[in-house]
mmCIF file of C-alpha atoms in Angstrom:
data_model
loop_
_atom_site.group_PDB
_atom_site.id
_atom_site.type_symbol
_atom_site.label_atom_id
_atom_site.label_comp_id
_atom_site.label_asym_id
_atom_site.label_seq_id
_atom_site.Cartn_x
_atom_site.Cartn_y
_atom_site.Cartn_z
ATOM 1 C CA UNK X 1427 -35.105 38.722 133.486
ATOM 2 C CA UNK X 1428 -36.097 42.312 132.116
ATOM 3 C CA UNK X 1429 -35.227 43.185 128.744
ATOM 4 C CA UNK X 1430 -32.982 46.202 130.480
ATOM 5 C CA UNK X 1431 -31.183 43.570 132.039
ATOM 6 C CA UNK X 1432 -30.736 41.763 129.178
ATOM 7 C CA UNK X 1433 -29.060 44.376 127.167
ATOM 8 C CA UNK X 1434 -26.825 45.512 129.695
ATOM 9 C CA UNK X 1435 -25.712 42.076 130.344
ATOM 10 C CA UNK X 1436 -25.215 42.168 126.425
ATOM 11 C CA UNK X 1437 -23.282 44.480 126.141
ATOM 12 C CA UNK X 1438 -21.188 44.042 129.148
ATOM 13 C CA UNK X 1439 -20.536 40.422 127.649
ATOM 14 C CA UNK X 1440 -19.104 42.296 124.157
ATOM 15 C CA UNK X 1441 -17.224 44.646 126.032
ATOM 16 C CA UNK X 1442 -15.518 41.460 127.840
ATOM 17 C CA UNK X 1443 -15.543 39.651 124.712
ATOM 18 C CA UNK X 1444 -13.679 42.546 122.609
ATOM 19 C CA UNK X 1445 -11.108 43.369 125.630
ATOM 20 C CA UNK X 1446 -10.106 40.006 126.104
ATOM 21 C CA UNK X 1447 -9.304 39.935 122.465
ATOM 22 C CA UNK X 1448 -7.525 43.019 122.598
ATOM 23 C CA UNK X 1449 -5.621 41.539 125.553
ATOM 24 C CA UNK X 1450 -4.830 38.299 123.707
ATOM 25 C CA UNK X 1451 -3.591 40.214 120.512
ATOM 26 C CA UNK X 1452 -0.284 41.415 122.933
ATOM 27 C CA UNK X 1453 0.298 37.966 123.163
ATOM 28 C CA UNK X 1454 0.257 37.039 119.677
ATOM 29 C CA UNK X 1455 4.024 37.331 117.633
ATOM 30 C CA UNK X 1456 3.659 40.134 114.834
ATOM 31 C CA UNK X 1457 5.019 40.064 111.531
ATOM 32 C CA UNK X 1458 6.010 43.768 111.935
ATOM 33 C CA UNK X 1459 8.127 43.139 115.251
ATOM 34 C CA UNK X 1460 12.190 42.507 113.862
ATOM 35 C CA UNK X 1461 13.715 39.697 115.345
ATOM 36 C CA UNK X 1462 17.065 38.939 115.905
ATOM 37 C CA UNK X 1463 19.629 37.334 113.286
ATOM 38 C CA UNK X 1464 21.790 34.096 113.988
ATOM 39 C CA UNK X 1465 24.907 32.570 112.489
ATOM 40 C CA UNK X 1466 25.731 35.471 110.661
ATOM 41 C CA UNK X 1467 28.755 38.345 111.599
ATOM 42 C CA UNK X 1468 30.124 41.137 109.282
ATOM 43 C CA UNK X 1469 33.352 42.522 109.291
ATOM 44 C CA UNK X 1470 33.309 46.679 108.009
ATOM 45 C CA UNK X 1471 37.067 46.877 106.177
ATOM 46 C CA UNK X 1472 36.619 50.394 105.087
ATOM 47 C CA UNK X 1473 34.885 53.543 106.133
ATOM 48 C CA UNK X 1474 35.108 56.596 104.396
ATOM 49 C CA UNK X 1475 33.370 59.677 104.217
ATOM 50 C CA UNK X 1476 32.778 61.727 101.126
ATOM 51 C CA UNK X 1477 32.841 65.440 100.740
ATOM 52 C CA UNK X 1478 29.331 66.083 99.798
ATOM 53 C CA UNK X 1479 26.607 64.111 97.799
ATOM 54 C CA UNK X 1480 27.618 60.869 96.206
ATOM 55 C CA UNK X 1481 25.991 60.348 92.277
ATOM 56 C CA UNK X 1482 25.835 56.721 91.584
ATOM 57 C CA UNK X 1483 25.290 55.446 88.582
ATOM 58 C CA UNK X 1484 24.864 51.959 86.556
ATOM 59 C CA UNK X 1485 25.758 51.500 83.457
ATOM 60 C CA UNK X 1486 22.515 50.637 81.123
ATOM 61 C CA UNK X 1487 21.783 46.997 81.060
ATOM 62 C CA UNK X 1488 23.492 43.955 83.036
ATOM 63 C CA UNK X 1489 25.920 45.565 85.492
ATOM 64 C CA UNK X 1490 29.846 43.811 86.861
ATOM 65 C CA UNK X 1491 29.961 44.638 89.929
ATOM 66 C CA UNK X 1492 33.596 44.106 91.340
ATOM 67 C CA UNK X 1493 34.714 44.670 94.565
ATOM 68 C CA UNK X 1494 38.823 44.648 95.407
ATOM 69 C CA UNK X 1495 41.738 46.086 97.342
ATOM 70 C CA UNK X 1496 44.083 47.752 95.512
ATOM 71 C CA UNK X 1497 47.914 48.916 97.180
ATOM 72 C CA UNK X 1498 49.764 51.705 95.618
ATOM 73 C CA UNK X 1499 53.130 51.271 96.938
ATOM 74 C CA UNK X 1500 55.303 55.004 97.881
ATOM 75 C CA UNK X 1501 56.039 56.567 94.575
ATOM 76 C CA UNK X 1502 54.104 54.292 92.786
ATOM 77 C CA UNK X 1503 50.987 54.884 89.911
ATOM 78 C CA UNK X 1504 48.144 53.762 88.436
ATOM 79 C CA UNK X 1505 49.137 55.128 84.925
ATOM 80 C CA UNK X 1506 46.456 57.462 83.203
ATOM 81 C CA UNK X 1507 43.701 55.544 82.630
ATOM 82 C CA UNK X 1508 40.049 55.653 82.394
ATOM 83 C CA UNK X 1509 36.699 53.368 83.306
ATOM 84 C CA UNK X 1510 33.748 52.128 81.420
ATOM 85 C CA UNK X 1511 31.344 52.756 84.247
ATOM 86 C CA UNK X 1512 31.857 54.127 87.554
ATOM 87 C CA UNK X 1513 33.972 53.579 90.934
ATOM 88 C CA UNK X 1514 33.186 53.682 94.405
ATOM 89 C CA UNK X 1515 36.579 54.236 96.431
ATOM 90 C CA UNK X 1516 37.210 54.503 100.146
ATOM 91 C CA UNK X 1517 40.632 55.243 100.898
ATOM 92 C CA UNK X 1518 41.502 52.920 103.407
ATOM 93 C CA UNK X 1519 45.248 53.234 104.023
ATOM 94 C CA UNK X 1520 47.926 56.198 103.294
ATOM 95 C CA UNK X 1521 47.134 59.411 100.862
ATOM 96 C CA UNK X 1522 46.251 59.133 97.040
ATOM 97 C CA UNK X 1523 46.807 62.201 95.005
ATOM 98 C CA UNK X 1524 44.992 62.016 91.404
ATOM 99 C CA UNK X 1525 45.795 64.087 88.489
ATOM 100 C CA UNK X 1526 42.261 64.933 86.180
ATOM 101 C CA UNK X 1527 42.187 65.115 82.756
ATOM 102 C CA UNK X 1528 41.693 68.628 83.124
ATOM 103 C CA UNK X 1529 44.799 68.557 85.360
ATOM 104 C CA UNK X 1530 43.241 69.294 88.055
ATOM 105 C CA UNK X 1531 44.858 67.389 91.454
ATOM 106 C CA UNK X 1532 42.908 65.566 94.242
ATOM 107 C CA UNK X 1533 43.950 64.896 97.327
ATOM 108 C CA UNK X 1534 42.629 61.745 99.296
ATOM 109 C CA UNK X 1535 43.607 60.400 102.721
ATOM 110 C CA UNK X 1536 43.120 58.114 104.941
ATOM 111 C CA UNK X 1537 38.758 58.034 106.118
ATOM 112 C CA UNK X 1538 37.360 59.686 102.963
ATOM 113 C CA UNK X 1539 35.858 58.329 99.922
ATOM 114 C CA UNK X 1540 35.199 59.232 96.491
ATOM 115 C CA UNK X 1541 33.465 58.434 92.937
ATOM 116 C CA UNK X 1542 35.467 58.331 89.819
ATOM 117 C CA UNK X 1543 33.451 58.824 86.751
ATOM 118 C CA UNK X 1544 32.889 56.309 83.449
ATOM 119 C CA UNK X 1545 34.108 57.497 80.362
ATOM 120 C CA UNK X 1546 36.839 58.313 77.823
ATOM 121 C CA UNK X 1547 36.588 62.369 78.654
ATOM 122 C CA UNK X 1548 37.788 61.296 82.411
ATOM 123 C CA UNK X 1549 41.457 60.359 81.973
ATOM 124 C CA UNK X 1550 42.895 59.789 85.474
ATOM 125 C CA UNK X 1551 46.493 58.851 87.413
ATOM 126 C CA UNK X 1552 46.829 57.797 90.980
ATOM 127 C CA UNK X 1553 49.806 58.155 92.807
ATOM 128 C CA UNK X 1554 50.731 58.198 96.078
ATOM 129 C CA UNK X 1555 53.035 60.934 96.944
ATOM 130 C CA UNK X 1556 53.632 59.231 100.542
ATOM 131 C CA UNK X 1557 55.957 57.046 102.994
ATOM 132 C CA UNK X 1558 53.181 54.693 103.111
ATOM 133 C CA UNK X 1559 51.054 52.018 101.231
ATOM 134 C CA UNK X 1560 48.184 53.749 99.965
ATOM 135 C CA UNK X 1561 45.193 51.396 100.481
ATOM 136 C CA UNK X 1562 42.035 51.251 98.805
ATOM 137 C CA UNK X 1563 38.803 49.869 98.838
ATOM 138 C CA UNK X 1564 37.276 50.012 95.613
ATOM 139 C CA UNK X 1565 33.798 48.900 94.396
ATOM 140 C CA UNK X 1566 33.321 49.488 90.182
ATOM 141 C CA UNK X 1567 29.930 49.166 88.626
ATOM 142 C CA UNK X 1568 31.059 48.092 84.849
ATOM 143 C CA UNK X 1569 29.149 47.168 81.596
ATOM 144 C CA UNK X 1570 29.181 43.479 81.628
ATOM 145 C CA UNK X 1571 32.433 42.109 80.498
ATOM 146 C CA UNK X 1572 34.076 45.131 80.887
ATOM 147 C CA UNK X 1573 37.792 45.723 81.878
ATOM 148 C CA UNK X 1574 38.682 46.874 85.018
ATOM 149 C CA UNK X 1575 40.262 49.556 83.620
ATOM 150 C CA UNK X 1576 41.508 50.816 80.033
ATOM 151 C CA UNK X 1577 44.683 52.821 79.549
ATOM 152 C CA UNK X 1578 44.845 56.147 78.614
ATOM 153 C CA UNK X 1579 47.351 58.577 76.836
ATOM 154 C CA UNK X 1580 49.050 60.882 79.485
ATOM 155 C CA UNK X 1581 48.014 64.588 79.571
ATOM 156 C CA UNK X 1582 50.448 67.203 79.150
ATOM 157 C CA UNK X 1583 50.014 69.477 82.335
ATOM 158 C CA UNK X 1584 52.756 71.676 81.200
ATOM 159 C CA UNK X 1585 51.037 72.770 78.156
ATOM 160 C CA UNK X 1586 47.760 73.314 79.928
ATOM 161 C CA UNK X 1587 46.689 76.336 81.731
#
């Protein structure tokens, strides 16, 4: 055989060689293709939508992190009140109106969600003004060992302007 011959037949035989490897690699499972779950099913309770950027934050060190539902019944409160680190709230159920420590009042129904702030300097009530059970969904992010929540002296709206 002629030495043409032989390097064409060579490098036919790598071109066979490296497309039949390319060919086999469709074959082979990959690491990067997802696969399907099993024995496992969720269940979404809440959904609500805030109305604009959400600013999370932990408190420093190990973090509580509590998730519960809370009911405000009609005319009902939560009394003024404030949080060692922050709350995640979706309000599930009904319409909760909160008074601020500035007295400013905030209105939240049914498919939105909201963040209260940690700290003394954010005094807040909940009430629901409604006909209906106010539902909530609420996840808090707390020191460790932390209380839920810590009550609060009431503001005087009247006297602020």
């Amino acid at each position: 055989m002629s030495q043409g011959a032989r390097g064409l037949r060579g490098r036919l035989g790598k071109a066979f060689v490296i497309g039949g490897g390319v060919a086999a690699l469709g074959f082979v499972p990959s690491a990067a293709i997802a696969t399907p779950g099993s024995g496992v099913s969720g269940t979404v309770v809440a959904e609500g939508t805030s109305p604009g950027k959400l600013k999370v934050k932990t408190p420093k060190g190990r973090t509580d992190v509590t998730f519960r539902t809370i009911t405000v019944e009609p005319g009902g409160s939560t009394g003024w009140h404030t949080h060692r680190g922050q709350l995640i709230a979706v309000v599930k159920q009904g319409t909760l109106t909160r008074t601020l420590d500035d007295c400013s009042v905030e209105v939240t129904p049914a498919g939105t969600s909201f963040i209260e702030p940690s700290g003394a300097k954010h005094r807040h009530i909940g009430r629901n003004l409604g006909t209906e059970p106010v539902v909530l969904w609420v996840t808090y992010l707390l020191p460790e060992g932390s209380e839920l929540s810590d009550d609060a002296d009431a503001v005087d709206c009247g006297k602020k302007k």
